[in-house]
Amino acid sequence: MGAHRQGRSAQGGRCGAESWGSGDCGRSQCGSLNRIIRKSETGLGQAAYRRLIEMAKNTKHIAIYGKGGIGKSTTTSNISAALAEAGHRVIQIGCDPKSDSTNTLRGGDYLPTVIDSLRDSGKTRLEDISAIGFKGILCIEAGGPVPGVGCAGRGINAAVGLLQELNVFEEFEADYVLYDVLGDVVCGGFAVPIRDGITDRAYVVSSSDFMAVYAANNLFKAIGKYAPSGGARLGGIIGNSVLPGYPQALIEDFAKVTGASVAGYVPRSPVVAQSELYGKTVIEASPQSDQAEVYRKLAAHVASNEQLTVPAPLNVTDLRDWARSWGDAINKEAVSSGTAAN
């Protein structure tokens, strides 16, 4: 509960999570959309009501996908931190059964998941499943089923349903809601953020490794299926731990052949690992570093990018042929430079 006091009310602005739904924020025109609605019904706060309605419409819901271990949680948390540092209201929702998406925003402390709270309690309150992290970011972990039982996407369904029921997005007056989603297999559960109109844009974190590209191609298939009926479109590919040379060229080429774009590259850096050892994002732990500037630039692009597309994924045969052609090109380059393995 103490962490919730870091919300905007404590900073002289909007209400924090601690006062949500309690009506005790002490400010006549801040906080809950519902409270504003009640005031408008008695002739008060019409202008504020219209402003909050517009604010709610303008909240950007962004899904960031990527295969396990590719660095999507690190990337998402640093984007959230950069947006919050710039003064935006941010919610980050971890949609990975590992439930560690928001760790570096909260000093690594454990956070009860939505699915665990629903399993253990008949009535779940927002303060039971959330914590305020770096620069006031509202952190939530969807969680997953008991290992070996049930669908891993169930936590996402439960989390989104509960947050909508609690009017979290309107209550928090978020500018950005980031969903950190496991993307090895875009099953029905994991596709919820891009399928049901919850988000209107998705990014995929990838390296030049084939399985990372394979997972990105799978996401493109899901976007192609759901975008025509109101689902999310693609904002771009985020190249993570990618060095100049063939890795960047490979990602650029994959974007080209699938009609996608590259949102930016995050170079491999020991600053990232060092920051995570401290339980922090790079933005918090090394704010003056070059790596922090990389994340700020990426966050600015994600925040402003309106060039959303429906990519054209490769079929299995074409993807294998494309990958083999890159294998040949890399081998040819290695032979010519004398660095080929024996």
CSV table of C-alpha atoms in Angstrom, one decimal:
chain,number,residue,atom,x,y,z
A,1,MET,CA,0.0,0.0,0.0
A,2,GLY,CA,2.9,2.3,0.7
A,3,ALA,CA,4.0,2.2,-2.8
A,4,HIS,CA,0.6,3.5,-4.0
A,5,ARG,CA,1.3,6.8,-2.2
A,6,GLN,CA,3.8,7.5,-5.0
A,7,GLY,CA,0.8,8.1,-7.4
A,8,ARG,CA,0.0,11.5,-8.9
A,9,SER,CA,-2.0,12.7,-5.9
A,10,ALA,CA,1.2,12.6,-3.8
A,11,GLN,CA,2.8,14.7,-6.5
A,12,GLY,CA,0.1,17.3,-6.3
A,13,GLY,CA,-1.8,16.0,-9.4
A,14,ARG,CA,-4.2,13.2,-10.1
A,15,CYS,CA,-5.3,10.6,-7.6
A,16,GLY,CA,-3.1,7.6,-6.9
A,17,ALA,CA,-4.0,4.0,-6.8
A,18,GLU,CA,-4.5,4.1,-3.1
A,19,SER,CA,-7.5,6.4,-3.4
A,20,TRP,CA,-9.2,4.7,-6.3
A,21,GLY,CA,-12.8,3.9,-5.7
A,22,SER,CA,-12.6,5.2,-2.2
A,23,GLY,CA,-13.8,8.8,-3.0
A,24,ASP,CA,-11.3,10.2,-0.5
A,25,CYS,CA,-8.8,11.8,-2.9
A,26,GLY,CA,-9.8,15.2,-1.6
A,27,ARG,CA,-9.7,16.9,-5.0
A,28,SER,CA,-13.1,17.8,-6.5
A,29,GLN,CA,-12.1,17.2,-10.2
A,30,CYS,CA,-9.4,14.6,-10.1
A,31,GLY,CA,-9.5,10.8,-10.1
A,32,SER,CA,-12.4,8.6,-11.1
A,33,LEU,CA,-14.3,9.0,-14.3
A,34,ASN,CA,-17.2,7.6,-12.3
A,35,ARG,CA,-17.0,10.3,-9.7
A,36,ILE,CA,-17.0,12.9,-12.5
A,37,ILE,CA,-20.0,11.2,-14.1
A,38,ARG,CA,-21.8,11.4,-10.7
A,39,LYS,CA,-20.9,15.1,-10.4
A,40,SER,CA,-22.1,15.7,-14.0
A,41,GLU,CA,-25.5,14.2,-13.1
A,42,THR,CA,-25.9,16.9,-10.4
A,43,GLY,CA,-24.9,19.7,-12.8
A,44,LEU,CA,-21.2,19.8,-11.8
A,45,GLY,CA,-18.0,19.0,-13.7
A,46,GLN,CA,-19.5,18.8,-17.3
A,47,ALA,CA,-16.3,20.2,-18.8
A,48,ALA,CA,-14.1,17.9,-16.7
A,49,TYR,CA,-16.4,15.0,-17.7
A,50,ARG,CA,-15.9,15.7,-21.4
A,51,ARG,CA,-12.2,16.2,-20.9
A,52,LEU,CA,-11.9,12.8,-19.2
A,53,ILE,CA,-14.0,11.1,-21.8
A,54,GLU,CA,-11.6,12.4,-24.5
A,55,MET,CA,-8.6,11.5,-22.3
A,56,ALA,CA,-9.9,7.9,-22.0
A,57,LYS,CA,-10.3,7.7,-25.8
A,58,ASN,CA,-6.8,9.1,-26.4
A,59,THR,CA,-5.1,6.4,-24.2
A,60,LYS,CA,-2.8,4.4,-26.4
A,61,HIS,CA,-2.8,0.7,-25.7
A,62,ILE,CA,0.3,-0.9,-27.0
A,63,ALA,CA,1.1,-4.6,-27.1
A,64,ILE,CA,4.8,-5.7,-27.2
A,65,TYR,CA,5.3,-9.3,-28.3
A,66,GLY,CA,8.4,-11.4,-28.5
A,67,LYS,CA,9.6,-15.0,-27.9
A,68,GLY,CA,10.7,-16.0,-24.5
A,69,GLY,CA,14.2,-14.7,-23.5
A,70,ILE,CA,14.4,-12.2,-26.4
A,71,GLY,CA,14.3,-9.2,-24.0
A,72,LYS,CA,10.8,-8.1,-24.5
A,73,SER,CA,10.2,-7.4,-20.8
A,74,THR,CA,13.5,-5.5,-20.5
A,75,THR,CA,12.5,-3.5,-23.6
A,76,THR,CA,8.9,-2.9,-22.5
A,77,SER,CA,10.0,-1.8,-19.0
A,78,ASN,CA,12.5,0.7,-20.3
A,79,ILE,CA,10.0,2.1,-22.8
A,80,SER,CA,7.5,2.5,-19.9
A,81,ALA,CA,10.2,4.1,-17.7
A,82,ALA,CA,11.2,6.5,-20.5
A,83,LEU,CA,7.6,7.5,-21.1
A,84,ALA,CA,7.0,8.0,-17.4
A,85,GLU,CA,10.2,10.0,-17.1
A,86,ALA,CA,8.8,12.3,-19.8
A,87,GLY,CA,5.8,13.0,-17.6
A,88,HIS,CA,3.3,10.5,-19.1
A,89,ARG,CA,0.9,8.4,-17.1
A,90,VAL,CA,1.8,4.7,-17.8
A,91,ILE,CA,0.4,1.3,-17.0
A,92,GLN,CA,2.4,-1.8,-17.7
A,93,ILE,CA,0.6,-5.2,-17.7
A,94,GLY,CA,2.8,-8.3,-17.7
A,95,CYS,CA,1.1,-10.9,-19.8
A,96,ASP,CA,3.7,-13.6,-19.4
A,97,PRO,CA,3.0,-16.6,-17.0
A,98,LYS,CA,6.5,-16.0,-15.5
A,99,SER,CA,5.0,-12.8,-13.9
A,100,ASP,CA,8.3,-10.9,-14.0
A,101,SER,CA,7.5,-8.2,-16.5
A,102,THR,CA,7.5,-5.3,-14.1
A,103,ASN,CA,10.2,-6.4,-11.7
A,104,THR,CA,12.7,-3.8,-12.8
A,105,LEU,CA,10.1,-1.1,-12.3
A,106,ARG,CA,9.6,-2.1,-8.7
A,107,GLY,CA,13.0,-3.0,-7.4
A,108,GLY,CA,12.4,-6.7,-8.0
A,109,ASP,CA,9.7,-7.1,-5.4
A,110,TYR,CA,7.1,-9.8,-5.7
A,111,LEU,CA,3.7,-8.7,-6.9
A,112,PRO,CA,0.6,-11.0,-6.6
A,113,THR,CA,-0.8,-11.8,-10.0
A,114,VAL,CA,-4.4,-11.3,-11.1
A,115,ILE,CA,-4.9,-14.9,-11.7
A,116,ASP,CA,-3.6,-15.9,-8.3
A,117,SER,CA,-5.8,-13.3,-6.6
A,118,LEU,CA,-8.8,-14.4,-8.4
A,119,ARG,CA,-8.0,-18.0,-7.5
A,120,ASP,CA,-7.5,-17.2,-3.8
A,121,SER,CA,-10.2,-14.6,-3.3
A,122,GLY,CA,-13.8,-14.1,-4.4
A,123,LYS,CA,-13.4,-10.4,-4.6
A,124,THR,CA,-10.3,-8.7,-5.9
A,125,ARG,CA,-9.5,-5.1,-5.4
A,126,LEU,CA,-7.1,-3.1,-7.5
A,127,GLU,CA,-4.7,-2.5,-4.6
A,128,ASP,CA,-4.5,-6.3,-4.2
A,129,ILE,CA,-3.0,-6.8,-7.7
A,130,SER,CA,-1.1,-3.6,-8.5
A,131,ALA,CA,1.9,-1.6,-7.3
A,132,ILE,CA,3.2,1.8,-8.2
A,133,GLY,CA,6.7,1.6,-9.6
A,134,PHE,CA,9.2,4.0,-11.1
A,135,LYS,CA,7.9,7.5,-11.7
A,136,GLY,CA,4.3,6.4,-10.8
A,137,ILE,CA,4.0,3.6,-13.3
A,138,LEU,CA,1.1,1.3,-12.4
A,139,CYS,CA,2.4,-2.3,-12.5
A,140,ILE,CA,0.2,-5.3,-12.9
A,141,GLU,CA,1.0,-9.0,-13.6
A,142,ALA,CA,-1.6,-11.1,-15.2
A,143,GLY,CA,0.0,-14.4,-14.2
A,144,GLY,CA,-0.8,-17.8,-15.4
A,145,PRO,CA,-2.3,-21.2,-14.5
A,146,VAL,CA,-0.8,-23.8,-12.1
A,147,PRO,CA,2.1,-25.4,-14.1
A,148,GLY,CA,0.8,-28.2,-16.2
A,149,VAL,CA,-2.8,-27.2,-15.9
A,150,GLY,CA,-4.9,-25.0,-18.1
A,151,CYS,CA,-4.2,-22.4,-20.8
A,152,ALA,CA,-1.3,-20.0,-20.3
A,153,GLY,CA,-3.3,-17.2,-21.9
A,154,ARG,CA,-6.0,-17.5,-19.3
A,155,GLY,CA,-4.3,-14.9,-17.1
A,156,ILE,CA,-4.5,-12.4,-19.9
A,157,ASN,CA,-8.2,-12.9,-20.3
A,158,ALA,CA,-8.8,-12.7,-16.5
A,159,ALA,CA,-6.6,-9.6,-16.1
A,160,VAL,CA,-8.1,-7.6,-19.0
A,161,GLY,CA,-11.6,-8.5,-17.9
A,162,LEU,CA,-11.0,-7.5,-14.3
A,163,LEU,CA,-9.2,-4.3,-15.2
A,164,GLN,CA,-12.1,-3.3,-17.4
A,165,GLU,CA,-14.6,-4.2,-14.6
A,166,LEU,CA,-12.6,-2.0,-12.2
A,167,ASN,CA,-12.4,0.9,-14.7
A,168,VAL,CA,-8.7,1.0,-14.2
A,169,PHE,CA,-7.8,2.7,-17.4
A,170,GLU,CA,-10.2,5.5,-16.8
A,171,GLU,CA,-9.4,5.7,-13.1
A,172,PHE,CA,-5.7,6.0,-13.6
A,173,GLU,CA,-6.1,8.4,-16.5
A,174,ALA,CA,-3.4,6.6,-18.4
A,175,ASP,CA,-1.7,8.1,-21.4
A,176,TYR,CA,-0.1,4.7,-22.3
A,177,VAL,CA,-0.9,1.1,-21.4
A,178,LEU,CA,1.8,-1.3,-22.4
A,179,TYR,CA,1.1,-5.1,-22.6
A,180,ASP,CA,4.2,-7.3,-22.4
A,181,VAL,CA,3.1,-10.5,-24.1
A,182,LEU,CA,4.8,-13.8,-24.6
A,183,GLY,CA,4.9,-14.4,-28.3
A,184,ASP,CA,6.5,-17.8,-29.0
A,185,VAL,CA,3.1,-19.1,-29.9
A,186,VAL,CA,0.3,-16.7,-30.6
A,187,CYS,CA,-2.5,-18.9,-29.3
A,188,GLY,CA,-6.0,-17.6,-28.6
A,189,GLY,CA,-5.1,-16.5,-25.1
A,190,PHE,CA,-1.9,-14.7,-26.0
A,191,ALA,CA,-3.7,-13.1,-28.9
A,192,VAL,CA,-6.3,-11.4,-26.7
A,193,PRO,CA,-4.6,-8.0,-26.6
A,194,ILE,CA,-4.5,-7.8,-30.4
A,195,ARG,CA,-7.7,-9.7,-31.1
A,196,ASP,CA,-10.5,-8.0,-29.2
A,197,GLY,CA,-9.7,-4.4,-29.9
A,198,ILE,CA,-7.9,-3.9,-26.5
A,199,THR,CA,-4.9,-2.6,-28.3
A,200,ASP,CA,-4.7,-0.9,-31.7
A,201,ARG,CA,-1.0,-1.4,-32.2
A,202,ALA,CA,1.6,-4.1,-31.6
A,203,TYR,CA,5.4,-4.3,-31.8
A,204,VAL,CA,7.5,-7.4,-31.8
A,205,VAL,CA,10.9,-7.7,-30.3
A,206,SER,CA,13.3,-9.8,-32.3
A,207,SER,CA,16.9,-10.6,-32.8
A,208,SER,CA,18.5,-12.0,-36.0
A,209,ASP,CA,18.1,-15.6,-34.6
A,210,PHE,CA,15.8,-17.7,-36.7
A,211,MET,CA,13.4,-18.7,-33.9
A,212,ALA,CA,12.9,-15.0,-33.0
A,213,VAL,CA,12.1,-14.2,-36.6
A,214,TYR,CA,9.8,-17.3,-36.7
A,215,ALA,CA,7.9,-15.9,-33.7
A,216,ALA,CA,7.6,-12.5,-35.3
A,217,ASN,CA,6.3,-14.1,-38.5
A,218,ASN,CA,3.7,-15.9,-36.4
A,219,LEU,CA,2.6,-12.6,-34.8
A,220,PHE,CA,2.2,-11.2,-38.3
A,221,LYS,CA,-0.1,-14.1,-39.1
A,222,ALA,CA,-2.3,-13.2,-36.1
A,223,ILE,CA,-2.3,-9.5,-37.0
A,224,GLY,CA,-3.3,-10.4,-40.5
A,225,LYS,CA,-6.2,-12.5,-39.2
A,226,TYR,CA,-7.6,-10.0,-36.7
A,227,ALA,CA,-6.8,-6.5,-38.1
A,228,PRO,CA,-9.6,-6.6,-40.7
A,229,SER,CA,-12.2,-7.1,-37.9
A,230,GLY,CA,-10.8,-4.3,-35.6
A,231,GLY,CA,-7.8,-6.0,-34.2
A,232,ALA,CA,-4.4,-4.4,-33.7
A,233,ARG,CA,-2.0,-3.4,-36.5
A,234,LEU,CA,1.8,-3.6,-36.5
A,235,GLY,CA,3.8,-0.7,-35.3
A,236,GLY,CA,7.1,-2.3,-36.2
A,237,ILE,CA,10.0,-4.6,-35.3
A,238,ILE,CA,12.3,-3.7,-32.4
A,239,GLY,CA,15.7,-5.3,-32.9
A,240,ASN,CA,17.1,-6.2,-29.5
A,241,SER,CA,20.8,-7.0,-28.7
A,242,VAL,CA,21.4,-6.5,-32.4
A,243,LEU,CA,24.9,-5.3,-33.5
A,244,PRO,CA,25.6,-3.6,-36.8
A,245,GLY,CA,26.4,-5.8,-39.8
A,246,TYR,CA,24.5,-8.8,-41.0
A,247,PRO,CA,22.1,-9.0,-37.9
A,248,GLN,CA,20.7,-5.5,-38.8
A,249,ALA,CA,20.7,-6.3,-42.5
A,250,LEU,CA,18.8,-9.6,-41.9
A,251,ILE,CA,16.1,-7.8,-39.8
A,252,GLU,CA,15.8,-5.0,-42.4
A,253,ASP,CA,15.3,-7.6,-45.1
A,254,PHE,CA,12.7,-9.6,-43.1
A,255,ALA,CA,10.8,-6.3,-42.6
A,256,LYS,CA,11.1,-5.6,-46.3
A,257,VAL,CA,9.8,-9.0,-47.5
A,258,THR,CA,6.9,-8.9,-45.0
A,259,GLY,CA,5.8,-5.3,-45.6
A,260,ALA,CA,6.8,-4.4,-42.0
A,261,SER,CA,9.1,-1.6,-40.7
A,262,VAL,CA,11.8,-1.4,-38.1
A,263,ALA,CA,11.0,0.7,-35.1
A,264,GLY,CA,14.5,0.8,-33.8
A,265,TYR,CA,17.5,-1.2,-32.6
A,266,VAL,CA,18.7,-1.7,-29.1
A,267,PRO,CA,22.4,-2.7,-29.1
A,268,ARG,CA,23.8,-5.3,-26.7
A,269,SER,CA,25.3,-3.5,-23.7
A,270,PRO,CA,26.5,-4.6,-20.2
A,271,VAL,CA,24.6,-1.6,-18.8
A,272,VAL,CA,21.4,-3.6,-19.3
A,273,ALA,CA,22.6,-6.6,-17.3
A,274,GLN,CA,24.1,-4.4,-14.6
A,275,SER,CA,20.8,-2.4,-14.2
A,276,GLU,CA,18.8,-5.6,-14.0
A,277,LEU,CA,21.1,-6.9,-11.3
A,278,TYR,CA,20.1,-3.8,-9.3
A,279,GLY,CA,16.5,-4.6,-10.0
A,280,LYS,CA,16.1,-1.4,-12.1
A,281,THR,CA,15.6,-0.3,-15.7
A,282,VAL,CA,18.5,1.4,-17.5
A,283,ILE,CA,16.5,4.6,-17.4
A,284,GLU,CA,16.6,4.5,-13.6
A,285,ALA,CA,19.9,2.9,-12.9
A,286,SER,CA,22.0,4.7,-15.6
A,287,PRO,CA,20.0,7.7,-16.8
A,288,GLN,CA,23.1,9.4,-18.3
A,289,SER,CA,24.2,6.4,-20.3
A,290,ASP,CA,24.1,6.0,-24.1
A,291,GLN,CA,21.9,3.0,-23.6
A,292,ALA,CA,19.3,5.1,-21.8
A,293,GLU,CA,19.2,7.5,-24.7
A,294,VAL,CA,18.6,4.5,-27.0
A,295,TYR,CA,15.5,3.6,-25.0
A,296,ARG,CA,14.3,7.2,-24.8
A,297,LYS,CA,14.5,7.4,-28.6
A,298,LEU,CA,12.7,4.2,-29.0
A,299,ALA,CA,10.0,5.2,-26.5
A,300,ALA,CA,9.5,8.5,-28.4
A,301,HIS,CA,9.1,6.6,-31.7
A,302,VAL,CA,6.6,4.2,-30.1
A,303,ALA,CA,4.6,7.1,-28.6
A,304,SER,CA,4.4,9.1,-31.8
A,305,ASN,CA,4.3,6.4,-34.6
A,306,GLU,CA,1.0,6.3,-36.4
A,307,GLN,CA,2.4,4.3,-39.4
A,308,LEU,CA,0.6,1.1,-38.6
A,309,THR,CA,0.5,-1.7,-41.1
A,310,VAL,CA,-0.9,-5.2,-41.7
A,311,PRO,CA,2.2,-7.2,-42.6
A,312,ALA,CA,2.3,-10.0,-45.1
A,313,PRO,CA,3.8,-13.0,-43.3
A,314,LEU,CA,5.8,-15.7,-45.1
A,315,ASN,CA,4.5,-19.2,-45.4
A,316,VAL,CA,6.6,-21.9,-44.0
A,317,THR,CA,8.3,-22.8,-47.2
A,318,ASP,CA,9.1,-19.2,-48.1
A,319,LEU,CA,10.4,-18.5,-44.6
A,320,ARG,CA,12.7,-21.5,-44.7
A,321,ASP,CA,14.0,-20.5,-48.2
A,322,TRP,CA,14.5,-17.0,-47.0
A,323,ALA,CA,16.4,-18.1,-43.9
A,324,ARG,CA,18.6,-20.5,-46.0
A,325,SER,CA,19.5,-17.7,-48.4
A,326,TRP,CA,20.7,-15.7,-45.4
A,327,GLY,CA,22.6,-18.7,-44.1
A,328,ASP,CA,24.4,-18.9,-47.5
A,329,ALA,CA,25.1,-15.2,-47.5
A,330,ILE,CA,26.6,-15.2,-44.0
A,331,ASN,CA,28.7,-18.2,-44.8
A,332,LYS,CA,30.0,-16.6,-48.1
A,333,GLU,CA,30.9,-13.5,-46.2
A,334,ALA,CA,32.7,-15.6,-43.5
A,335,VAL,CA,34.7,-17.5,-46.2
A,336,SER,CA,35.7,-14.3,-48.0
A,337,SER,CA,36.9,-12.7,-44.7
A,338,GLY,CA,38.7,-15.9,-43.5
A,339,THR,CA,36.4,-16.3,-40.4
A,340,ALA,CA,34.5,-19.3,-41.5
A,341,ALA,CA,34.3,-22.2,-39.1
A,342,ASN,CA,36.1,-25.4,-40.2
